[in-house]
Tab-separated table of C-alpha atoms in Angstrom:
chain	number	residue	atom	x	y	z
X	1	MET	CA	109.069	94.026	-131.398
X	2	ASN	CA	110.923	94.054	-134.503
X	3	SER	CA	114.342	91.899	-135.053
X	4	SER	CA	116.385	90.735	-137.435
X	5	GLN	CA	115.795	87.126	-137.352
X	6	PRO	CA	115.593	85.744	-134.530
X	7	ARG	CA	115.326	82.728	-132.529
X	8	PRO	CA	112.891	80.212	-131.881
X	9	GLU	CA	110.256	80.744	-129.113
X	10	GLY	CA	109.305	79.487	-126.229
X	11	VAL	CA	111.538	76.402	-124.827
X	12	LEU	CA	114.603	75.515	-126.117
X	13	SER	CA	115.637	72.098	-124.700
X	14	VAL	CA	115.044	69.933	-121.031
X	15	LEU	CA	117.929	71.539	-120.242
X	16	ASP	CA	116.217	75.266	-120.599
X	17	THR	CA	115.803	74.849	-116.905
X	18	ASP	CA	117.926	76.471	-114.043
X	19	LEU	CA	121.100	74.348	-112.729
X	20	TYR	CA	119.172	73.886	-109.221
X	21	LYS	CA	116.208	72.057	-110.696
X	22	LEU	CA	118.055	68.920	-111.987
X	23	THR	CA	119.800	69.228	-108.850
X	24	MET	CA	117.315	68.987	-106.246
X	25	GLN	CA	115.374	66.658	-109.133
X	26	CYS	CA	118.796	64.387	-108.393
X	27	ALA	CA	117.993	64.392	-104.382
X	28	VAL	CA	114.234	63.873	-104.740
X	29	LEU	CA	114.889	60.448	-107.260
X	30	GLN	CA	117.576	59.703	-104.811
X	31	PHE	CA	115.329	60.332	-101.120
X	32	PHE	CA	111.893	60.860	-102.459
X	33	PRO	CA	110.531	59.287	-105.528
X	34	LYS	CA	107.409	58.549	-104.754
X	35	THR	CA	106.260	61.589	-103.064
X	36	HIS	CA	103.069	63.311	-104.437
X	37	VAL	CA	103.074	67.259	-105.094
X	38	THR	CA	101.115	70.153	-106.192
X	39	TYR	CA	102.547	73.540	-107.844
X	40	LYS	CA	100.423	76.716	-108.225
X	41	PHE	CA	101.418	79.547	-110.006
X	42	THR	CA	100.285	83.098	-108.471
X	43	ASN	CA	100.601	86.231	-111.366
X	44	ARG	CA	101.715	89.053	-108.433
X	45	THR	CA	100.585	92.277	-111.124
X	46	PRO	CA	97.160	91.080	-111.075
X	47	ASP	CA	96.565	93.998	-113.853
X	48	MET	CA	98.666	92.310	-115.489
X	49	ARG	CA	97.444	89.932	-117.749
X	50	LEU	CA	97.056	87.852	-120.891
X	51	SER	CA	94.266	88.014	-123.968
X	52	HIS	CA	93.044	84.498	-124.925
X	53	LYS	CA	94.955	85.260	-127.802
X	54	ALA	CA	98.459	84.353	-124.812
X	55	PHE	CA	97.227	82.356	-123.652
X	56	LEU	CA	96.464	79.542	-126.384
X	57	TRP	CA	99.938	80.539	-127.104
X	58	VAL	CA	100.842	79.004	-123.806
X	59	GLN	CA	98.588	76.068	-123.780
X	60	SER	CA	100.283	74.785	-127.706
X	61	GLN	CA	103.695	75.448	-126.013
X	62	VAL	CA	103.012	73.567	-122.833
X	63	GLU	CA	101.593	70.592	-125.347
X	64	LYS	CA	104.909	71.560	-127.086
X	65	LEU	CA	107.416	69.981	-124.194
X	66	THR	CA	106.439	66.465	-124.324
X	67	ASP	CA	108.955	67.075	-127.974
X	68	LEU	CA	111.918	67.764	-125.419
X	69	PHE	CA	114.101	65.682	-124.180
X	70	LEU	CA	117.702	65.274	-122.782
X	71	THR	CA	120.196	64.662	-126.335
X	72	SER	CA	123.260	61.973	-126.249
X	73	GLU	CA	125.029	65.243	-126.733
X	74	GLU	CA	123.296	67.071	-124.248
X	75	HIS	CA	123.861	63.738	-121.433
X	76	ASP	CA	128.173	63.764	-122.559
X	77	TRP	CA	128.045	67.640	-121.874
X	78	LEU	CA	126.125	67.166	-118.660
X	79	ASN	CA	128.944	64.188	-117.928
X	80	SER	CA	131.894	65.854	-118.479
X	81	LYS	CA	130.666	69.362	-116.733
X	82	CYS	CA	128.606	68.815	-113.988
X	83	LEU	CA	130.678	65.973	-112.221
X	84	TYR	CA	127.887	66.056	-109.310
X	85	LEU	CA	125.131	64.730	-111.078
X	86	LYS	CA	125.069	60.863	-110.977
X	87	PRO	CA	125.291	58.345	-112.932
X	88	GLU	CA	121.788	57.055	-112.201
X	89	TYR	CA	120.839	60.505	-111.991
X	90	LEU	CA	121.793	60.837	-116.232
X	91	ASP	CA	120.101	57.733	-116.921
X	92	PHE	CA	117.016	58.779	-115.287
X	93	LEU	CA	116.632	62.117	-116.910
X	94	HIS	CA	118.146	60.729	-120.337
X	95	HIS	CA	114.738	59.100	-119.957
X	96	TYR	CA	112.566	61.634	-118.736
X	97	ARG	CA	109.532	63.542	-121.286
X	98	PHE	CA	107.563	65.774	-119.704
X	99	ASN	CA	103.954	64.687	-119.446
X	100	PRO	CA	101.524	67.939	-119.423
X	101	ALA	CA	98.148	65.907	-120.630
X	102	GLN	CA	99.173	63.373	-117.076
X	103	HIS	CA	100.399	66.764	-114.712
X	104	VAL	CA	98.928	70.188	-115.953
X	105	LYS	CA	95.643	72.010	-115.515
X	106	LEU	CA	96.105	75.053	-117.220
X	107	GLN	CA	92.882	77.106	-117.441
X	108	TYR	CA	91.763	80.570	-118.319
X	109	VAL	CA	89.719	82.764	-116.244
X	110	ALA	CA	88.361	85.551	-118.753
X	111	ALA	CA	88.233	88.353	-116.596
X	112	SER	CA	87.234	91.370	-118.746
X	113	GLU	CA	85.650	90.772	-123.214
X	114	THR	CA	89.814	90.423	-124.078
X	115	HIS	CA	92.174	89.456	-120.527
X	116	GLY	CA	91.550	87.463	-118.116
X	117	ASP	CA	94.162	85.136	-115.770
X	118	ILE	CA	95.536	81.543	-115.548
X	119	ASN	CA	94.687	79.612	-113.406
X	120	LEU	CA	97.608	76.434	-113.923
X	121	LEU	CA	98.604	74.050	-111.691
X	122	VAL	CA	101.039	71.299	-111.621
X	123	GLU	CA	100.310	67.506	-109.620
X	124	GLY	CA	102.806	63.939	-109.928
X	125	LEU	CA	105.167	62.858	-108.274
X	126	TRP	CA	108.007	65.056	-107.164
X	127	VAL	CA	110.547	63.743	-109.023
X	128	ASP	CA	108.001	63.822	-112.934
X	129	THR	CA	106.647	67.231	-111.683
X	130	ILE	CA	109.790	69.302	-110.738
X	131	LEU	CA	111.187	70.472	-113.934
X	132	TYR	CA	107.708	71.877	-114.318
X	133	GLU	CA	108.351	74.796	-113.159
X	134	ILE	CA	110.446	77.091	-114.633
X	135	PRO	CA	109.311	76.267	-118.625
X	136	LEU	CA	106.289	77.327	-117.451
X	137	LEU	CA	107.126	81.391	-115.816
X	138	ALA	CA	109.534	81.270	-119.043
X	139	LEU	CA	106.422	80.831	-121.253
X	140	VAL	CA	103.458	82.831	-119.018
X	141	SER	CA	106.066	85.647	-118.886
X	142	GLU	CA	106.458	85.217	-123.310
X	143	ALA	CA	103.220	84.633	-123.927
X	144	TYR	CA	101.965	88.420	-122.222
X	145	PHE	CA	105.319	90.291	-123.788
X	146	LYS	CA	104.761	88.634	-127.475
X	147	PHE	CA	100.294	89.466	-127.249
X	148	CYS	CA	100.441	91.448	-124.579
X	149	ASP	CA	102.155	94.512	-124.991
X	150	ARG	CA	104.012	94.719	-127.893
X	151	ASP	CA	104.716	98.263	-127.187
X	152	TRP	CA	109.115	97.216	-126.993
X	153	ASN	CA	111.841	95.884	-129.358
X	154	TYR	CA	115.370	93.923	-128.769
X	155	GLU	CA	117.188	97.451	-129.748
X	156	GLY	CA	119.770	97.908	-127.506
X	157	GLN	CA	119.781	94.701	-125.767
X	158	GLU	CA	122.978	93.120	-125.847
X	159	GLU	CA	124.812	96.113	-125.406
X	160	ASN	CA	122.556	97.552	-121.962
X	161	ALA	CA	123.783	93.457	-120.866
X	162	TYR	CA	127.371	94.292	-121.873
X	163	GLU	CA	126.855	97.734	-119.557
X	164	LYS	CA	125.542	96.443	-117.270
X	165	GLY	CA	128.440	93.837	-117.735
X	166	THR	CA	131.598	95.938	-117.632
X	167	LYS	CA	130.037	97.999	-114.699
X	168	LEU	CA	130.300	95.114	-112.710
X	169	LEU	CA	133.624	93.529	-113.641
X	170	GLN	CA	135.000	97.140	-113.381
X	171	GLY	CA	133.299	97.257	-109.829
X	172	GLY	CA	134.986	94.125	-108.904
X	173	CYS	CA	131.664	92.120	-108.386
X	174	VAL	CA	131.341	87.906	-109.244
X	175	PHE	CA	128.290	87.267	-110.766
X	176	SER	CA	125.911	85.497	-112.441
X	177	GLU	CA	122.905	85.334	-114.662
X	178	PHE	CA	119.848	83.961	-113.386
X	179	GLY	CA	117.300	85.592	-115.237
X	180	THR	CA	115.407	82.069	-117.325
X	181	ARG	CA	112.001	82.581	-114.537
X	182	ARG	CA	110.732	85.580	-115.838
X	183	ARG	CA	112.608	86.576	-118.805
X	184	ARG	CA	111.099	88.299	-121.736
X	185	ASP	CA	111.876	86.079	-124.048
X	186	THR	CA	114.009	83.206	-124.961
X	187	GLU	CA	115.945	85.937	-127.869
X	188	THR	CA	115.882	88.458	-125.183
X	189	GLN	CA	118.410	85.815	-122.680
X	190	HIS	CA	120.544	84.699	-125.605
X	191	ARG	CA	121.263	88.555	-126.536
X	192	VAL	CA	121.894	89.684	-122.929
X	193	ILE	CA	124.314	86.589	-122.599
X	194	GLU	CA	125.732	87.479	-126.091
X	195	GLY	CA	126.571	91.380	-124.305
X	196	LEU	CA	127.804	89.744	-120.711
X	197	LYS	CA	129.864	87.353	-122.444
X	198	ARG	CA	131.580	90.994	-124.862
X	199	ALA	CA	131.886	92.672	-121.992
X	200	ALA	CA	133.387	90.029	-120.108
X	201	GLN	CA	136.278	89.528	-122.956
X	202	ASP	CA	136.568	93.031	-122.834
X	203	CYS	CA	137.202	93.200	-118.979
X	204	GLN	CA	139.884	90.619	-118.326
X	205	ASP	CA	141.735	92.658	-116.387
X	206	CYS	CA	138.467	93.789	-113.619
X	207	SER	CA	138.430	92.318	-110.584
X	208	GLY	CA	135.256	91.102	-111.053
X	209	LYS	CA	134.940	87.693	-112.813
X	210	LEU	CA	131.188	86.261	-115.313
X	211	THR	CA	131.755	83.149	-112.971
X	212	GLY	CA	128.091	81.703	-115.975
X	213	THR	CA	124.710	80.947	-114.972
X	214	SER	CA	122.181	79.022	-114.044
X	215	ASN	CA	120.307	78.509	-116.800
X	216	VAL	CA	121.968	74.876	-118.288
X	217	TYR	CA	121.179	74.746	-122.113
X	218	PHE	CA	122.781	78.514	-122.411
X	219	ALA	CA	125.174	77.384	-120.014
X	220	LYS	CA	126.400	74.815	-122.506
X	221	GLN	CA	125.419	76.484	-125.703
X	222	TYR	CA	128.067	80.330	-124.675
X	223	ASP	CA	130.424	77.443	-122.736
X	224	LEU	CA	129.728	78.871	-119.235
X	225	GLN	CA	129.545	77.536	-116.053
X	226	PRO	CA	126.312	76.059	-115.093
X	227	ILE	CA	125.413	77.825	-111.448
X	228	GLY	CA	123.181	76.808	-108.879
X	229	THR	CA	122.313	74.870	-105.459
X	230	MET	CA	118.970	74.209	-104.269
X	231	ALA	CA	115.791	76.310	-103.770
X	232	HIS	CA	112.969	76.768	-101.318
X	233	GLU	CA	111.080	73.753	-102.570
X	234	TRP	CA	113.579	71.076	-100.703
X	235	PHE	CA	112.602	72.133	-97.661
X	236	MET	CA	109.775	72.881	-98.288
X	237	GLY	CA	108.750	69.904	-99.716
X	238	ILE	CA	110.634	67.529	-97.011
X	239	ALA	CA	108.534	69.970	-95.017
X	240	ALA	CA	105.165	69.228	-95.648
X	241	SER	CA	105.837	65.453	-97.213
X	242	GLU	CA	106.702	64.674	-92.886
X	243	SER	CA	104.535	67.166	-91.886
X	244	ASP	CA	107.156	68.783	-89.770
X	245	TYR	CA	108.884	72.378	-90.360
X	246	GLU	CA	111.069	71.978	-86.834
X	247	ASP	CA	113.405	68.477	-88.112
X	248	ALA	CA	112.834	69.732	-91.774
X	249	THR	CA	115.627	72.511	-91.949
X	250	ARG	CA	118.089	68.703	-90.822
X	251	THR	CA	116.731	66.373	-92.523
X	252	GLY	CA	117.007	68.476	-96.559
X	253	LEU	CA	120.453	69.281	-95.405
X	254	ARG	CA	121.700	66.143	-94.619
X	255	ASN	CA	119.785	64.476	-97.548
X	256	TRP	CA	121.760	67.161	-99.517
X	257	THR	CA	125.576	65.909	-98.177
X	258	LYS	CA	124.371	62.077	-98.338
X	259	CYS	CA	123.628	62.817	-101.629
X	260	PHE	CA	126.678	64.550	-103.286
X	261	GLY	CA	128.769	65.230	-100.504
X	262	LYS	CA	130.442	67.155	-97.998
X	263	GLY	CA	131.851	70.330	-99.793
X	264	VAL	CA	129.643	69.998	-103.207
X	265	LEU	CA	126.922	72.634	-104.111
X	266	ALA	CA	127.307	73.983	-100.544
X	267	VAL	CA	126.140	76.802	-100.674
X	268	ALA	CA	122.842	76.324	-98.517
X	269	LEU	CA	120.057	78.556	-98.859
X	270	THR	CA	118.838	79.949	-95.362
X	271	ASP	CA	115.006	81.724	-95.213
X	272	THR	CA	112.074	79.250	-96.332
X	273	PHE	CA	112.043	78.650	-92.575
X	274	GLY	CA	113.443	82.441	-91.869
X	275	THR	CA	116.972	82.257	-91.350
X	276	PRO	CA	117.319	81.803	-87.407
X	277	ALA	CA	115.327	78.209	-87.880
X	278	PHE	CA	117.687	77.312	-90.140
X	279	LEU	CA	120.833	78.873	-88.206
X	280	LYS	CA	119.626	76.839	-85.442
X	281	ILE	CA	120.095	73.815	-87.250
X	282	PHE	CA	123.082	75.004	-89.423
X	283	GLY	CA	125.022	75.489	-86.598
X	284	GLN	CA	125.202	71.738	-85.017
X	285	SER	CA	127.132	68.435	-86.321
X	286	ILE	CA	126.336	66.978	-88.638
X	287	PRO	CA	125.591	62.906	-88.462
X	288	LYS	CA	128.608	60.191	-87.918
X	289	GLU	CA	127.184	58.813	-90.895
X	290	LEU	CA	128.276	61.625	-93.287
X	291	VAL	CA	132.085	61.824	-91.966
X	292	ASN	CA	134.989	60.348	-94.794
X	293	HIS	CA	136.717	57.788	-92.648
X	294	ASP	CA	139.488	58.367	-95.198
X	295	ALA	CA	143.460	59.442	-95.260
X	296	SER	CA	142.108	62.826	-94.253
X	297	ASP	CA	140.497	62.052	-91.514
X	298	THR	CA	140.368	59.333	-87.975
X	299	ALA	CA	138.843	57.402	-87.206
X	300	SER	CA	138.860	57.826	-83.351
X	301	ASN	CA	135.648	58.552	-81.984
X	302	THR	CA	137.257	61.556	-80.434
X	303	GLN	CA	137.443	62.676	-83.251
X	304	LYS	CA	135.537	66.149	-84.416
X	305	VAL	CA	132.653	65.747	-86.442
X	306	PRO	CA	132.476	69.098	-88.252
X	307	THR	CA	129.165	71.313	-88.593
X	308	TYR	CA	127.180	72.151	-91.183
X	309	ALA	CA	128.557	75.379	-90.920
X	310	GLU	CA	131.934	74.516	-91.808
X	311	ILE	CA	131.415	71.588	-94.707
X	312	PHE	CA	128.872	74.155	-96.019
X	313	THR	CA	131.075	76.264	-98.517
X	314	GLY	CA	128.601	79.045	-97.519
X	315	VAL	CA	124.969	81.033	-97.780
X	316	ARG	CA	122.626	82.790	-100.543
X	317	GLN	CA	120.262	85.716	-99.693
X	318	ASP	CA	117.276	85.903	-101.667
X	319	SER	CA	114.420	87.768	-98.770
X	320	GLY	CA	114.489	91.189	-96.465
X	321	ASP	CA	116.884	93.245	-96.219
X	322	PRO	CA	120.404	92.096	-96.990
X	323	LEU	CA	123.336	94.243	-95.249
X	324	GLU	CA	121.098	92.971	-92.021
X	325	TYR	CA	121.740	89.213	-93.166
X	326	ILE	CA	125.505	90.281	-93.358
X	327	LYS	CA	124.894	90.976	-89.480
X	328	THR	CA	123.328	88.350	-88.638
X	329	MET	CA	125.568	85.462	-90.720
X	330	ARG	CA	128.645	87.280	-89.755
X	331	LYS	CA	127.699	86.898	-85.738
X	332	PHE	CA	126.775	83.063	-87.365
X	333	TYR	CA	130.159	82.600	-88.075
X	334	GLU	CA	132.642	84.625	-84.753
X	335	THR	CA	129.896	82.377	-83.095
X	336	MET	CA	130.500	78.891	-84.339
X	337	ASN	CA	134.336	80.313	-84.503
X	338	LEU	CA	134.748	80.299	-88.329
X	339	PRO	CA	137.574	82.200	-90.072
X	340	ASN	CA	136.567	84.828	-92.527
X	341	GLY	CA	135.574	84.188	-96.375
X	342	ARG	CA	132.851	82.611	-96.628
X	343	THR	CA	130.887	83.131	-99.616
X	344	ILE	CA	127.515	84.786	-98.929
X	345	VAL	CA	125.289	84.552	-102.757
X	346	PHE	CA	122.127	87.634	-103.443
X	347	SER	CA	120.418	86.806	-106.388
X	348	ASP	CA	117.072	89.476	-104.324
X	349	SER	CA	116.247	91.490	-106.887
X	350	LEU	CA	120.270	92.801	-107.629
X	351	ASN	CA	120.849	95.853	-109.895
X	352	VAL	CA	124.376	96.862	-110.648
X	353	GLU	CA	124.240	99.747	-107.521
X	354	LYS	CA	122.625	96.972	-104.984
X	355	CYS	CA	125.684	94.320	-106.109
X	356	ILE	CA	128.203	97.302	-105.406
X	357	GLU	CA	126.781	98.917	-101.979
X	358	TYR	CA	126.597	94.652	-101.251
X	359	LYS	CA	129.926	93.530	-102.072
X	360	ARG	CA	131.104	96.971	-100.665
X	361	ASN	CA	129.777	95.606	-96.346
X	362	ALA	CA	130.293	92.242	-97.180
X	363	GLU	CA	133.450	92.202	-97.779
X	364	GLN	CA	134.395	94.252	-94.884
X	365	ALA	CA	132.524	91.583	-93.477
X	366	GLY	CA	134.936	89.287	-93.618
X	367	PHE	CA	132.998	87.246	-96.538
X	368	LYS	CA	133.579	86.423	-100.804
X	369	PRO	CA	129.735	87.778	-102.626
X	370	THR	CA	128.470	86.460	-105.450
X	371	PHE	CA	125.502	87.648	-106.966
X	372	GLY	CA	123.060	85.832	-108.469
X	373	ILE	CA	121.552	88.401	-111.016
X	374	GLY	CA	118.295	87.567	-113.029
X	375	THR	CA	115.188	90.115	-114.128
X	376	PHE	CA	117.201	93.140	-113.732
X	377	LEU	CA	119.781	91.663	-117.209
X	378	THR	CA	116.644	89.294	-118.811
X	379	ASN	CA	113.595	91.561	-117.964
X	380	ASP	CA	114.843	95.066	-118.817
X	381	PHE	CA	112.911	96.976	-120.802
X	382	LYS	CA	111.851	100.367	-121.674
X	383	SER	CA	108.142	101.618	-123.304
X	384	LEU	CA	108.754	101.954	-127.199
X	385	SER	CA	105.822	104.943	-126.173
X	386	SER	CA	106.513	106.116	-123.755
X	387	GLY	CA	110.579	105.681	-122.593
X	388	ALA	CA	109.119	104.727	-119.564
X	389	LYS	CA	110.359	101.624	-117.392
X	390	SER	CA	108.253	97.987	-119.819
X	391	VAL	CA	107.543	96.757	-116.046
X	392	PRO	CA	107.935	92.594	-115.680
X	393	LEU	CA	105.377	90.275	-114.732
X	394	ASN	CA	105.394	89.448	-111.390
X	395	ILE	CA	105.136	85.387	-111.203
X	396	VAL	CA	106.047	82.553	-109.635
X	397	ILE	CA	105.430	79.280	-109.352
X	398	LYS	CA	105.569	77.303	-105.801
X	399	LEU	CA	105.482	73.586	-104.469
X	400	SER	CA	101.718	74.183	-102.487
X	401	SER	CA	101.511	70.890	-101.410
X	402	ALA	CA	103.470	67.104	-100.861
X	403	GLU	CA	101.807	64.046	-100.158
X	404	GLY	CA	97.965	66.344	-99.134
X	405	HIS	CA	99.900	68.540	-96.743
X	406	PRO	CA	99.901	72.521	-97.528
X	407	ALA	CA	103.973	73.421	-98.530
X	408	VAL	CA	104.692	76.912	-97.122
X	409	LYS	CA	107.205	78.867	-96.664
X	410	LEU	CA	108.158	82.050	-94.357
X	411	SER	CA	111.650	83.545	-95.315
X	412	ASP	CA	112.911	86.714	-94.214
X	413	ASP	CA	110.527	88.865	-94.976
X	414	LEU	CA	106.504	88.957	-94.033
X	415	GLY	CA	105.724	89.978	-97.780
X	416	LYS	CA	107.325	86.351	-98.952
X	417	ASN	CA	105.427	84.178	-96.970
X	418	THR	CA	104.114	81.881	-99.141
X	419	GLY	CA	101.056	79.179	-98.634
X	420	ASP	CA	97.927	78.789	-96.723
X	421	GLN	CA	97.720	80.942	-94.224
X	422	GLU	CA	96.369	78.582	-91.574
X	423	GLU	CA	99.292	76.259	-92.039
X	424	VAL	CA	101.676	79.560	-92.267
X	425	GLU	CA	100.802	80.454	-89.191
X	426	LYS	CA	100.607	76.635	-87.209
X	427	ALA	CA	104.715	76.935	-88.980
X	428	LYS	CA	105.754	80.515	-87.158
X	429	LYS	CA	104.158	78.464	-84.092
X	430	GLN	CA	106.795	75.434	-83.761
X	431	LEU	CA	109.495	77.427	-85.075
X	432	GLY	CA	109.185	80.704	-83.191
X	433	TYR	CA	108.839	82.347	-85.867
X	434	ILE	CA	109.551	86.244	-85.597
X	435	GLY	CA	108.764	87.820	-89.041
X	436	LYS	CA	110.447	91.447	-90.064
X	437	HIS	CA	109.177	93.835	-92.962
X	438	TRP	CA	111.942	95.173	-95.770
X	439	GLU	CA	110.703	98.374	-97.712
X	440	GLY	CA	112.966	96.955	-100.096
X	441	GLY	CA	111.081	93.491	-100.820
X	442	ASN	CA	107.661	94.908	-101.698
X	443	GLU	CA	106.216	92.110	-104.411
X	444	LYS	CA	104.024	94.164	-105.811
X	445	SER	CA	106.584	96.992	-107.494
X	446	ARG	CA	110.062	95.708	-106.665
X	447	TRP	CA	110.617	95.867	-110.814
X	448	GLY	CA	108.675	98.809	-111.724
C-alpha cells in the first residue's frame, strides 16, 4: 500500500460529508429540533471483519471528531455557494461540535483470535447526531483497508478515474462523484476527483458534464459544485417520530418546500416506502400556505394550486430496476399531463456501462438523466497478489428509531428493506406495499 506522500488520513473537516446531510440538518433544525433518534451500523459483508488494531484506530479517529468545527472560511464559502442554507442554520453549524463521548457507542466483539465485529450505535437529538453517519462509514472502510486488507496500492487510481470520466463524458453522461461513504480512504477520493477534473478539462467539447461532488469539503477544495438534496432518513425519521407512514411523505415534502422554497433542492427521493406510495402524494396539490402570492401568482381563490410533481424538478432512483423505474415515472408524468424534460437522478450501484444504458432509455422516455456515482469511483481496486477485484466493504448506518419508535425503509427492492421486521410488516400493510426482487440488487455481491 505504498504511496508517495499521502495526504492526511481520516475525516478532514466537518464538511467532509455529503451535502444532503447539511440540507437535512437545516430542515431538522427548523421542524424537528427536539426529536430523539438512534442510528445502527450494519456490515452487509460480514465475512470482511476488522482486526482489533483496526478497531482501535477507528476508536481514536472517532475521538478526534471533537476537533472538527466549521471554520470562518468554510462558513463564508457555504454562505456564497449554498444560498439555500439559511443564515440561522449556518450560525448553528458554525457552533456545532461532534460529541462522540455522548452520542456514539462503539464496541468490538471478537469473532476469532484475529478479527471481530463492530457494534456501533449513535443516539441523541436528531439535529445533533445527523452528521455522524458519513464520517463513521468512511472511517470503518479506511480502517479495514489500512489494517486488514493491505493487498493494494494507489497506483493508477487517478488514471482510472480519468478514463472512467472520459468515457462518461464522451458518452454524454451528466454525472457527479458520490463516493464518500464507502471510499477506500481520503487519499483515494483526492485522486479520483483529480482524475475526474482532468477528464472534464480535456473533454470540454464532449456532450457530457462533471457537475460536482456530494462531498462538501472536496467541492470547496476542488472548486466544484456540491450536489445533493435529501436521503431516506428524512422520510424515515418523520414516519417513525409521528408513527404514521401514510402521512410521512406528505409531511416530508411539505416541510422540505417550506424550508427551501418551491423548485429549490427539488429532486425528490421516491423509494423510502416504495415509489407507488410516494407517487400518490407526489401527484397531490401542495398546501395553499406554500403558494407564493407574488407578481407571478394571482391572489384569486380560483388560482390553480400546483402539485408537488410540478414544483419538484425531478426524482432520484436508488433501488429496484432502473429501466422499470423509467417506465413508471413516464406513465406518472403523462397521467399528470406534465411536459418532458424532468430529471431522473440515478444513484444505485452504477458503472460506466449502466450509466450509458440508463441514459439512452431515460432520454428516449423524455427525461434528463443525471448520475451520482459512488463506490465504482472511490473504491475500485485490484488485488496486487492475484489481480482479482479487491472487494469493497458494503456497510451502512441507518436511522433505527425516532422518538422511541422503530424507523424502517421499504425501498423498491425487497432486498433493501431495512429495520425492525415487525415494523416493516406494519408499514407494508399500512401502505399496501407490494415488494419486488430485482436481480441486480443483491446487497451481498453487488461490487464483487
